[in-house]
Amino acid sequence: IVQDAVGQVGSSAASTDLTDTFATDVANWWTVGHNGNNPVVWYGEENYEFYDAATALQPVANLERINAVWAADPTHVWIAGSENDATGTLPKIYFSANTTEAEDNPAGVTWTAIAPAGAKTIGGIFGAAGDTTGAWVVGTNAGDLPVIWRCTSSTCGAGTVLNNAAGIGGKG
């Protein structure tokens, strides 16, 4: 059952592009995507009910997509996506410490926007189970080189280019 803020099954599900899902355990999981320029973040729980956790993100005027989600635990959730403006694509990470509020108070779920320095694209996000200090984000920089960033709840590090010269990804 997918429910919105008032417990109604969403009517626009046919135009929603779901792109990723992640669970910390059988009782807590998240599914993300977008519907036009509205981000979609559903928080699910063990009774197979999902709640809208994206109310505070809607609408992001220039949203291109939400493409990944990762959670250290039920109160440390990161999502990755991108926005467009006159200068091009702006990759963004969003962090929330209270997505579980979606069941009782969807408007109370808060998100912090974080921009990885020099990012051109973001392809994924992941971390170690239970590591509430941050997540790892992979993507590319302006030179189309693969980069990994370490992001906390409020910022991302400078990023590390992954290349053969550094001994990563094959023989250098």
mmCIF file of N, CA, C and O in Angstrom, residues 21-123:
data_model
loop_
_atom_site.group_PDB
_atom_site.id
_atom_site.type_symbol
_atom_site.label_atom_id
_atom_site.label_comp_id
_atom_site.label_asym_id
_atom_site.label_seq_id
_atom_site.Cartn_x
_atom_site.Cartn_y
_atom_site.Cartn_z
ATOM 1 N N THR A 21 15.963 1.778 -4.383
ATOM 2 C CA THR A 21 15.370 1.434 -3.093
ATOM 3 C C THR A 21 16.469 0.911 -2.179
ATOM 4 O O THR A 21 17.474 0.376 -2.647
ATOM 5 N N PHE A 22 16.290 1.081 -0.864
ATOM 6 C CA PHE A 22 17.273 0.620 0.106
ATOM 7 C C PHE A 22 16.551 0.323 1.417
ATOM 8 O O PHE A 22 15.619 1.040 1.787
ATOM 9 N N ALA A 23 17.000 -0.720 2.111
ATOM 10 C CA ALA A 23 16.429 -1.072 3.417
ATOM 11 C C ALA A 23 17.540 -1.235 4.438
ATOM 12 O O ALA A 23 18.604 -1.780 4.125
ATOM 13 N N THR A 24 17.297 -0.754 5.651
ATOM 14 C CA THR A 24 18.254 -0.982 6.727
ATOM 15 C C THR A 24 17.942 -2.271 7.467
ATOM 16 O O THR A 24 18.805 -2.849 8.107
ATOM 17 N N ASP A 25 16.686 -2.699 7.388
ATOM 18 C CA ASP A 25 16.223 -3.928 8.020
ATOM 19 C C ASP A 25 14.812 -4.197 7.497
ATOM 20 O O ASP A 25 14.327 -3.454 6.644
ATOM 21 N N VAL A 26 14.141 -5.210 8.007
ATOM 22 C CA VAL A 26 12.809 -5.550 7.494
ATOM 23 C C VAL A 26 11.746 -4.521 7.849
ATOM 24 O O VAL A 26 10.665 -4.528 7.279
ATOM 25 N N ALA A 27 12.049 -3.617 8.769
ATOM 26 C CA ALA A 27 11.046 -2.659 9.225
ATOM 27 C C ALA A 27 11.236 -1.244 8.677
ATOM 28 O O ALA A 27 10.410 -0.378 8.930
ATOM 29 N N ASN A 28 12.323 -0.979 7.944
ATOM 30 C CA ASN A 28 12.607 0.382 7.478
ATOM 31 C C ASN A 28 13.225 0.352 6.093
ATOM 32 O O ASN A 28 14.328 -0.184 5.921
ATOM 33 N N TRP A 29 12.519 0.939 5.108
ATOM 34 C CA TRP A 29 13.101 1.025 3.772
ATOM 35 C C TRP A 29 12.602 2.269 3.060
ATOM 36 O O TRP A 29 11.605 2.879 3.446
ATOM 37 N N TRP A 30 13.336 2.649 2.017
ATOM 38 C CA TRP A 30 13.064 3.870 1.271
ATOM 39 C C TRP A 30 13.098 3.569 -0.215
ATOM 40 O O TRP A 30 13.928 2.798 -0.692
ATOM 41 N N THR A 31 12.210 4.189 -0.958
ATOM 42 C CA THR A 31 12.173 4.101 -2.416
ATOM 43 C C THR A 31 12.160 5.531 -2.937
ATOM 44 O O THR A 31 11.416 6.371 -2.426
ATOM 45 N N VAL A 32 13.003 5.815 -3.953
ATOM 46 C CA VAL A 32 13.127 7.180 -4.463
ATOM 47 C C VAL A 32 12.947 7.242 -5.968
ATOM 48 O O VAL A 32 13.074 6.240 -6.669
ATOM 49 N N GLY A 33 12.676 8.432 -6.453
ATOM 50 C CA GLY A 33 12.558 8.694 -7.876
ATOM 51 C C GLY A 33 12.060 10.114 -8.069
ATOM 52 O O GLY A 33 12.331 11.000 -7.253
ATOM 53 N N HIS A 34 11.314 10.338 -9.132
ATOM 54 C CA HIS A 34 10.770 11.666 -9.379
ATOM 55 C C HIS A 34 9.522 11.562 -10.246
ATOM 56 O O HIS A 34 9.306 10.595 -10.958
ATOM 57 N N ASN A 35 8.697 12.585 -10.133
ATOM 58 C CA ASN A 35 7.479 12.706 -10.925
ATOM 59 C C ASN A 35 7.492 14.133 -11.473
ATOM 60 O O ASN A 35 7.177 15.075 -10.747
ATOM 61 N N GLY A 36 7.916 14.294 -12.729
ATOM 62 C CA GLY A 36 8.125 15.635 -13.262
ATOM 63 C C GLY A 36 9.228 16.296 -12.466
ATOM 64 O O GLY A 36 10.297 15.720 -12.286
ATOM 65 N N ASN A 37 8.976 17.505 -11.933
ATOM 66 C CA ASN A 37 10.004 18.156 -11.117
ATOM 67 C C ASN A 37 9.745 17.972 -9.620
ATOM 68 O O ASN A 37 10.262 18.718 -8.808
ATOM 69 N N ASN A 38 8.964 16.968 -9.264
ATOM 70 C CA ASN A 38 8.722 16.656 -7.858
ATOM 71 C C ASN A 38 9.503 15.417 -7.444
ATOM 72 O O ASN A 38 9.308 14.342 -8.017
ATOM 73 N N PRO A 39 10.388 15.552 -6.458
ATOM 74 C CA PRO A 39 11.090 14.373 -5.956
ATOM 75 C C PRO A 39 10.118 13.422 -5.279
ATOM 76 O O PRO A 39 9.120 13.849 -4.699
ATOM 77 N N VAL A 40 10.409 12.151 -5.369
ATOM 78 C CA VAL A 40 9.599 11.114 -4.733
ATOM 79 C C VAL A 40 10.492 10.379 -3.746
ATOM 80 O O VAL A 40 11.538 9.850 -4.128
ATOM 81 N N VAL A 41 10.117 10.405 -2.470
ATOM 82 C CA VAL A 41 10.815 9.638 -1.434
ATOM 83 C C VAL A 41 9.738 8.982 -0.595
ATOM 84 O O VAL A 41 8.975 9.655 0.101
ATOM 85 N N TRP A 42 9.656 7.675 -0.687
ATOM 86 C CA TRP A 42 8.690 6.919 0.109
ATOM 87 C C TRP A 42 9.439 6.213 1.232
ATOM 88 O O TRP A 42 10.429 5.546 0.997
ATOM 89 N N TYR A 43 8.952 6.372 2.464
ATOM 90 C CA TYR A 43 9.466 5.627 3.603
ATOM 91 C C TYR A 43 8.513 4.471 3.857
ATOM 92 O O TYR A 43 7.303 4.668 3.975
ATOM 93 N N GLY A 44 9.041 3.257 3.916
ATOM 94 C CA GLY A 44 8.215 2.079 4.147
ATOM 95 C C GLY A 44 8.557 1.417 5.463
ATOM 96 O O GLY A 44 9.668 1.525 5.965
ATOM 97 N N GLU A 45 7.575 0.722 5.991
ATOM 98 C CA GLU A 45 7.795 0.020 7.247
ATOM 99 C C GLU A 45 7.283 -1.405 7.149
ATOM 100 O O GLU A 45 6.696 -1.800 6.142
ATOM 101 N N GLU A 46 7.506 -2.175 8.208
ATOM 102 C CA GLU A 46 7.285 -3.614 8.178
ATOM 103 C C GLU A 46 5.861 -4.046 7.843
ATOM 104 O O GLU A 46 5.648 -5.168 7.411
ATOM 105 N N ASN A 47 4.881 -3.184 7.995
ATOM 106 C CA ASN A 47 3.509 -3.570 7.662
ATOM 107 C C ASN A 47 3.192 -3.301 6.191
ATOM 108 O O ASN A 47 2.040 -3.323 5.791
ATOM 109 N N TYR A 48 4.245 -3.053 5.388
ATOM 110 C CA TYR A 48 4.131 -2.825 3.939
ATOM 111 C C TYR A 48 3.318 -1.588 3.592
ATOM 112 O O TYR A 48 2.685 -1.526 2.563
ATOM 113 N N GLU A 49 3.370 -0.599 4.458
ATOM 114 C CA GLU A 49 2.782 0.692 4.135
ATOM 115 C C GLU A 49 3.924 1.671 3.876
ATOM 116 O O GLU A 49 4.950 1.630 4.553
ATOM 117 N N PHE A 50 3.743 2.531 2.881
ATOM 118 C CA PHE A 50 4.740 3.529 2.514
ATOM 119 C C PHE A 50 4.162 4.911 2.761
ATOM 120 O O PHE A 50 2.985 5.146 2.533
ATOM 121 N N TYR A 51 5.015 5.835 3.196
ATOM 122 C CA TYR A 51 4.590 7.194 3.512
ATOM 123 C C TYR A 51 5.456 8.194 2.768
ATOM 124 O O TYR A 51 6.660 8.010 2.625
ATOM 125 N N ASP A 52 4.857 9.284 2.316
ATOM 126 C CA ASP A 52 5.548 10.319 1.564
ATOM 127 C C ASP A 52 6.521 11.068 2.471
ATOM 128 O O ASP A 52 6.104 11.754 3.396
ATOM 129 N N ALA A 53 7.820 10.942 2.204
ATOM 130 C CA ALA A 53 8.844 11.625 2.997
ATOM 131 C C ALA A 53 9.477 12.780 2.226
ATOM 132 O O ALA A 53 10.500 13.310 2.626
ATOM 133 N N ALA A 54 8.866 13.168 1.091
ATOM 134 C CA ALA A 54 9.452 14.208 0.240
ATOM 135 C C ALA A 54 8.695 15.525 0.277
ATOM 136 O O ALA A 54 9.010 16.430 -0.488
ATOM 137 N N THR A 55 7.728 15.665 1.164
ATOM 138 C CA THR A 55 6.914 16.879 1.191
ATOM 139 C C THR A 55 7.773 18.137 1.257
ATOM 140 O O THR A 55 7.536 19.105 0.539
ATOM 141 N N ALA A 56 8.812 18.147 2.092
ATOM 142 C CA ALA A 56 9.659 19.332 2.241
ATOM 143 C C ALA A 56 10.534 19.584 1.014
ATOM 144 O O ALA A 56 11.074 20.671 0.855
ATOM 145 N N LEU A 57 10.680 18.606 0.141
ATOM 146 C CA LEU A 57 11.485 18.768 -1.070
ATOM 147 C C LEU A 57 10.672 19.257 -2.261
ATOM 148 O O LEU A 57 11.233 19.567 -3.306
ATOM 149 N N GLN A 58 9.358 19.306 -2.154
ATOM 150 C CA GLN A 58 8.523 19.583 -3.323
ATOM 151 C C GLN A 58 8.080 21.030 -3.386
ATOM 152 O O GLN A 58 7.683 21.587 -2.376
ATOM 153 N N PRO A 59 8.018 21.606 -4.584
ATOM 154 C CA PRO A 59 8.759 21.108 -5.739
ATOM 155 C C PRO A 59 10.164 21.704 -5.777
ATOM 156 O O PRO A 59 10.384 22.802 -5.288
ATOM 157 N N VAL A 60 11.071 20.986 -6.334
ATOM 158 C CA VAL A 60 12.388 21.517 -6.654
ATOM 159 C C VAL A 60 12.261 21.975 -8.096
ATOM 160 O O VAL A 60 12.098 21.162 -9.001
ATOM 161 N N ALA A 61 12.259 23.274 -8.321
ATOM 162 C CA ALA A 61 11.882 23.855 -9.611
ATOM 163 C C ALA A 61 12.646 23.266 -10.795
ATOM 164 O O ALA A 61 12.085 23.088 -11.861
ATOM 165 N N ASN A 62 13.897 22.953 -10.611
ATOM 166 C CA ASN A 62 14.708 22.485 -11.732
ATOM 167 C C ASN A 62 15.173 21.041 -11.567
ATOM 168 O O ASN A 62 16.224 20.665 -12.065
ATOM 169 N N LEU A 63 14.390 20.247 -10.848
ATOM 170 C CA LEU A 63 14.794 18.869 -10.587
ATOM 171 C C LEU A 63 14.921 18.091 -11.885
ATOM 172 O O LEU A 63 14.042 18.128 -12.735
ATOM 173 N N GLU A 64 16.044 17.426 -12.042
ATOM 174 C CA GLU A 64 16.222 16.539 -13.185
ATOM 175 C C GLU A 64 15.855 15.114 -12.789
ATOM 176 O O GLU A 64 15.120 14.448 -13.476
ATOM 177 N N ARG A 65 16.391 14.665 -11.650
ATOM 178 C CA ARG A 65 16.059 13.325 -11.179
ATOM 179 C C ARG A 65 16.601 13.080 -9.776
ATOM 180 O O ARG A 65 17.530 13.732 -9.348
ATOM 181 N N ILE A 66 15.986 12.127 -9.088
ATOM 182 C CA ILE A 66 16.527 11.547 -7.859
ATOM 183 C C ILE A 66 16.899 10.127 -8.251
ATOM 184 O O ILE A 66 16.054 9.377 -8.743
ATOM 185 N N ASN A 67 18.171 9.762 -8.100
ATOM 186 C CA ASN A 67 18.588 8.479 -8.649
ATOM 187 C C ASN A 67 19.138 7.472 -7.649
ATOM 188 O O ASN A 67 19.411 6.344 -8.037
ATOM 189 N N ALA A 68 19.308 7.841 -6.383
ATOM 190 C CA ALA A 68 19.873 6.863 -5.449
ATOM 191 C C ALA A 68 19.487 7.203 -4.018
ATOM 192 O O ALA A 68 19.228 8.366 -3.688
ATOM 193 N N VAL A 69 19.466 6.176 -3.177
ATOM 194 C CA VAL A 69 19.179 6.338 -1.751
ATOM 195 C C VAL A 69 20.052 5.374 -0.963
ATOM 196 O O VAL A 69 20.348 4.263 -1.419
ATOM 197 N N TRP A 70 20.493 5.816 0.219
ATOM 198 C CA TRP A 70 21.199 4.950 1.155
ATOM 199 C C TRP A 70 20.897 5.436 2.559
ATOM 200 O O TRP A 70 20.751 6.639 2.804
ATOM 201 N N ALA A 71 20.787 4.509 3.505
ATOM 202 C CA ALA A 71 20.521 4.851 4.901
ATOM 203 C C ALA A 71 21.431 4.060 5.817
ATOM 204 O O ALA A 71 21.604 2.854 5.644
ATOM 205 N N ALA A 72 22.028 4.740 6.768
ATOM 206 C CA ALA A 72 22.851 4.075 7.777
ATOM 207 C C ALA A 72 21.968 3.381 8.795
ATOM 208 O O ALA A 72 22.301 2.318 9.319
ATOM 209 N N ASP A 73 20.847 4.007 9.084
ATOM 210 C CA ASP A 73 19.851 3.509 10.020
ATOM 211 C C ASP A 73 18.581 4.317 9.768
ATOM 212 O O ASP A 73 18.576 5.184 8.883
ATOM 213 N N PRO A 74 17.506 4.087 10.484
ATOM 214 C CA PRO A 74 16.260 4.802 10.196
ATOM 215 C C PRO A 74 16.323 6.324 10.347
ATOM 216 O O PRO A 74 15.463 7.028 9.831
ATOM 217 N N THR A 75 17.335 6.850 11.020
ATOM 218 C CA THR A 75 17.399 8.301 11.201
ATOM 219 C C THR A 75 18.587 8.963 10.514
ATOM 220 O O THR A 75 18.907 10.121 10.810
ATOM 221 N N HIS A 76 19.238 8.291 9.583
ATOM 222 C CA HIS A 76 20.352 8.867 8.825
ATOM 223 C C HIS A 76 20.211 8.401 7.375
ATOM 224 O O HIS A 76 20.687 7.325 7.007
ATOM 225 N N VAL A 77 19.536 9.238 6.563
ATOM 226 C CA VAL A 77 19.190 8.869 5.189
ATOM 227 C C VAL A 77 19.767 9.905 4.222
ATOM 228 O O VAL A 77 19.602 11.105 4.426
ATOM 229 N N TRP A 78 20.429 9.412 3.172
ATOM 230 C CA TRP A 78 20.966 10.275 2.122
ATOM 231 C C TRP A 78 20.322 9.894 0.801
ATOM 232 O O TRP A 78 20.158 8.702 0.505
ATOM 233 N N ILE A 79 19.956 10.890 -0.014
ATOM 234 C CA ILE A 79 19.497 10.625 -1.375
ATOM 235 C C ILE A 79 20.358 11.457 -2.329
ATOM 236 O O ILE A 79 20.883 12.508 -1.967
ATOM 237 N N ALA A 80 20.518 10.959 -3.553
ATOM 238 C CA ALA A 80 21.334 11.639 -4.554
ATOM 239 C C ALA A 80 20.478 11.970 -5.756
ATOM 240 O O ALA A 80 19.626 11.189 -6.168
ATOM 241 N N GLY A 81 20.713 13.143 -6.315
ATOM 242 C CA GLY A 81 19.974 13.553 -7.496
ATOM 243 C C GLY A 81 20.658 14.699 -8.196
ATOM 244 O O GLY A 81 21.825 14.992 -7.943
ATOM 245 N N SER A 82 19.920 15.360 -9.078
ATOM 246 C CA SER A 82 20.486 16.507 -9.776
ATOM 247 C C SER A 82 19.390 17.490 -10.154
ATOM 248 O O SER A 82 18.237 17.119 -10.331
ATOM 249 N N GLU A 83 19.795 18.740 -10.244
ATOM 250 C CA GLU A 83 18.920 19.828 -10.671
ATOM 251 C C GLU A 83 19.553 20.468 -11.902
ATOM 252 O O GLU A 83 20.741 20.329 -12.136
ATOM 253 N N ASN A 84 18.760 21.163 -12.687
ATOM 254 C CA ASN A 84 19.264 21.908 -13.843
ATOM 255 C C ASN A 84 19.010 23.383 -13.645
ATOM 256 O O ASN A 84 17.988 23.778 -13.111
ATOM 257 N N ASP A 85 19.959 24.209 -14.085
ATOM 258 C CA ASP A 85 19.738 25.647 -14.158
ATOM 259 C C ASP A 85 20.422 26.162 -15.418
ATOM 260 O O ASP A 85 20.864 25.371 -16.255
ATOM 261 N N ALA A 86 20.539 27.458 -15.561
ATOM 262 C CA ALA A 86 21.112 28.048 -16.782
ATOM 263 C C ALA A 86 22.556 27.615 -17.021
ATOM 264 O O ALA A 86 23.037 27.640 -18.152
ATOM 265 N N THR A 87 23.246 27.187 -15.965
ATOM 266 C CA THR A 87 24.646 26.781 -16.128
ATOM 267 C C THR A 87 24.798 25.283 -16.386
ATOM 268 O O THR A 87 25.890 24.812 -16.633
ATOM 269 N N GLY A 88 23.725 24.518 -16.296
ATOM 270 C CA GLY A 88 23.797 23.082 -16.553
ATOM 271 C C GLY A 88 23.279 22.267 -15.381
ATOM 272 O O GLY A 88 22.492 22.743 -14.568
ATOM 273 N N THR A 89 23.745 21.027 -15.293
ATOM 274 C CA THR A 89 23.313 20.098 -14.261
ATOM 275 C C THR A 89 24.062 20.346 -12.957
ATOM 276 O O THR A 89 25.273 20.512 -12.955
ATOM 277 N N LEU A 90 23.341 20.370 -11.859
ATOM 278 C CA LEU A 90 23.915 20.567 -10.531
ATOM 279 C C LEU A 90 23.630 19.340 -9.673
ATOM 280 O O LEU A 90 22.527 19.189 -9.159
ATOM 281 N N PRO A 91 24.597 18.436 -9.538
ATOM 282 C CA PRO A 91 24.378 17.267 -8.686
ATOM 283 C C PRO A 91 24.181 17.687 -7.234
ATOM 284 O O PRO A 91 24.828 18.600 -6.745
ATOM 285 N N LYS A 92 23.261 17.015 -6.559
ATOM 286 C CA LYS A 92 22.966 17.330 -5.163
ATOM 287 C C LYS A 92 22.808 16.049 -4.358
ATOM 288 O O LYS A 92 22.339 15.034 -4.856
ATOM 289 N N ILE A 93 23.184 16.147 -3.095
ATOM 290 C CA ILE A 93 22.922 15.124 -2.095
ATOM 291 C C ILE A 93 21.974 15.770 -1.092
ATOM 292 O O ILE A 93 22.118 16.943 -0.758
ATOM 293 N N TYR A 94 21.000 15.016 -0.619
ATOM 294 C CA TYR A 94 20.085 15.519 0.406
ATOM 295 C C TYR A 94 20.164 14.558 1.596
ATOM 296 O O TYR A 94 20.172 13.345 1.423
ATOM 297 N N PHE A 95 20.213 15.127 2.807
ATOM 298 C CA PHE A 95 20.298 14.327 4.030
ATOM 299 C C PHE A 95 19.089 14.610 4.901
ATOM 300 O O PHE A 95 18.656 15.755 5.047
ATOM 301 N N SER A 96 18.544 13.547 5.516
ATOM 302 C CA SER A 96 17.465 13.701 6.490
ATOM 303 C C SER A 96 17.739 12.850 7.719
ATOM 304 O O SER A 96 18.191 11.713 7.595
ATOM 305 N N ALA A 97 17.445 13.420 8.866
ATOM 306 C CA ALA A 97 17.577 12.691 10.130
ATOM 307 C C ALA A 97 16.227 12.276 10.684
ATOM 308 O O ALA A 97 16.150 11.723 11.769
ATOM 309 N N ASN A 98 15.130 12.530 9.910
ATOM 310 C CA ASN A 98 13.822 12.216 10.482
ATOM 311 C C ASN A 98 12.805 11.719 9.445
ATOM 312 O O ASN A 98 11.628 12.047 9.543
ATOM 313 N N THR A 99 13.214 10.900 8.490
ATOM 314 C CA THR A 99 12.254 10.407 7.501
ATOM 315 C C THR A 99 11.185 9.521 8.120
ATOM 316 O O THR A 99 10.092 9.396 7.563
ATOM 317 N N THR A 100 11.460 8.931 9.258
ATOM 318 C CA THR A 100 10.449 8.092 9.903
ATOM 319 C C THR A 100 9.257 8.927 10.380
ATOM 320 O O THR A 100 8.197 8.370 10.661
ATOM 321 N N GLU A 101 9.402 10.254 10.441
ATOM 322 C CA GLU A 101 8.288 11.149 10.783
ATOM 323 C C GLU A 101 7.190 11.115 9.720
ATOM 324 O O GLU A 101 6.072 11.559 9.966
ATOM 325 N N ALA A 102 7.513 10.608 8.526
ATOM 326 C CA ALA A 102 6.566 10.623 7.409
ATOM 327 C C ALA A 102 5.254 9.921 7.749
ATOM 328 O O ALA A 102 4.203 10.283 7.221
ATOM 329 N N GLU A 103 5.300 8.932 8.615
ATOM 330 C CA GLU A 103 4.078 8.210 8.963
ATOM 331 C C GLU A 103 3.068 9.123 9.648
ATOM 332 O O GLU A 103 1.882 9.096 9.327
ATOM 333 N N ASP A 104 3.517 9.937 10.586
ATOM 334 C CA ASP A 104 2.598 10.780 11.362
ATOM 335 C C ASP A 104 2.588 12.246 10.936
ATOM 336 O O ASP A 104 1.591 12.934 11.137
ATOM 337 N N ASN A 105 3.705 12.732 10.367
ATOM 338 C CA ASN A 105 3.818 14.150 10.039
ATOM 339 C C ASN A 105 4.702 14.350 8.806
ATOM 340 O O ASN A 105 5.849 14.784 8.931
ATOM 341 N N PRO A 106 4.213 14.047 7.609
ATOM 342 C CA PRO A 106 5.041 14.167 6.407
ATOM 343 C C PRO A 106 5.658 15.548 6.227
ATOM 344 O O PRO A 106 6.795 15.664 5.769
ATOM 345 N N ALA A 107 4.951 16.597 6.579
ATOM 346 C CA ALA A 107 5.485 17.955 6.426
ATOM 347 C C ALA A 107 6.626 18.230 7.401
ATOM 348 O O ALA A 107 7.390 19.172 7.214
ATOM 349 N N GLY A 108 6.762 17.400 8.423
ATOM 350 C CA GLY A 108 7.823 17.580 9.403
ATOM 351 C C GLY A 108 9.148 16.958 9.015
ATOM 352 O O GLY A 108 10.162 17.183 9.678
ATOM 353 N N VAL A 109 9.174 16.175 7.934
ATOM 354 C CA VAL A 109 10.433 15.584 7.468
ATOM 355 C C VAL A 109 11.292 16.695 6.870
ATOM 356 O O VAL A 109 10.837 17.451 6.016
ATOM 357 N N THR A 110 12.517 16.826 7.340
ATOM 358 C CA THR A 110 13.407 17.877 6.845
ATOM 359 C C THR A 110 14.569 17.288 6.062
ATOM 360 O O THR A 110 15.009 16.168 6.325
ATOM 361 N N TRP A 111 15.063 18.063 5.089
ATOM 362 C CA TRP A 111 16.170 17.651 4.229
ATOM 363 C C TRP A 111 17.186 18.778 4.144
ATOM 364 O O TRP A 111 16.820 19.942 4.041
ATOM 365 N N THR A 112 18.467 18.439 4.152
ATOM 366 C CA THR A 112 19.553 19.392 3.957
ATOM 367 C C THR A 112 20.174 19.120 2.595
ATOM 368 O O THR A 112 20.582 17.988 2.315
ATOM 369 N N ALA A 113 20.251 20.147 1.740
ATOM 370 C CA ALA A 113 20.859 20.005 0.412
ATOM 371 C C ALA A 113 22.373 20.192 0.523
ATOM 372 O O ALA A 113 22.844 21.111 1.187
ATOM 373 N N ILE A 114 23.119 19.317 -0.143
ATOM 374 C CA ILE A 114 24.582 19.336 -0.109
ATOM 375 C C ILE A 114 25.073 19.216 -1.554
ATOM 376 O O ILE A 114 24.613 18.347 -2.295
ATOM 377 N N ALA A 115 26.015 20.057 -1.955
ATOM 378 C CA ALA A 115 26.556 20.015 -3.319
ATOM 379 C C ALA A 115 27.993 19.505 -3.280
ATOM 380 O O ALA A 115 28.879 20.182 -2.758
ATOM 381 N N PRO A 116 28.260 18.309 -3.822
ATOM 382 C CA PRO A 116 29.642 17.815 -3.874
ATOM 383 C C PRO A 116 30.492 18.727 -4.773
ATOM 384 O O PRO A 116 30.127 18.991 -5.913
ATOM 385 N N ALA A 117 31.614 19.213 -4.257
ATOM 386 C CA ALA A 117 32.473 20.146 -4.996
ATOM 387 C C ALA A 117 32.969 19.538 -6.304
ATOM 388 O O ALA A 117 33.490 18.425 -6.327
ATOM 389 N N GLY A 118 32.760 20.270 -7.393
ATOM 390 C CA GLY A 118 33.274 19.857 -8.695
ATOM 391 C C GLY A 118 32.515 18.739 -9.368
ATOM 392 O O GLY A 118 32.934 18.249 -10.413
ATOM 393 N N ALA A 119 31.386 18.318 -8.813
ATOM 394 C CA ALA A 119 30.646 17.192 -9.382
ATOM 395 C C ALA A 119 29.935 17.600 -10.677
ATOM 396 O O ALA A 119 29.331 18.655 -10.754
ATOM 397 N N LYS A 120 30.027 16.725 -11.675
ATOM 398 C CA LYS A 120 29.266 16.884 -12.915
ATOM 399 C C LYS A 120 28.064 15.949 -12.899
ATOM 400 O O LYS A 120 26.976 16.316 -13.327
ATOM 401 N N THR A 121 28.280 14.726 -12.420
ATOM 402 C CA THR A 121 27.205 13.746 -12.291
ATOM 403 C C THR A 121 27.350 13.004 -10.969
ATOM 404 O O THR A 121 28.427 12.976 -10.378
ATOM 405 N N ILE A 122 26.257 12.398 -10.532
ATOM 406 C CA ILE A 122 26.272 11.492 -9.384
ATOM 407 C C ILE A 122 25.624 10.201 -9.846
ATOM 408 O O ILE A 122 24.497 10.206 -10.328
ATOM 409 N N GLY A 123 26.344 9.105 -9.690
ATOM 410 C CA GLY A 123 25.835 7.824 -10.137
ATOM 411 C C GLY A 123 25.315 6.937 -9.030
ATOM 412 O O GLY A 123 24.499 6.053 -9.261
#
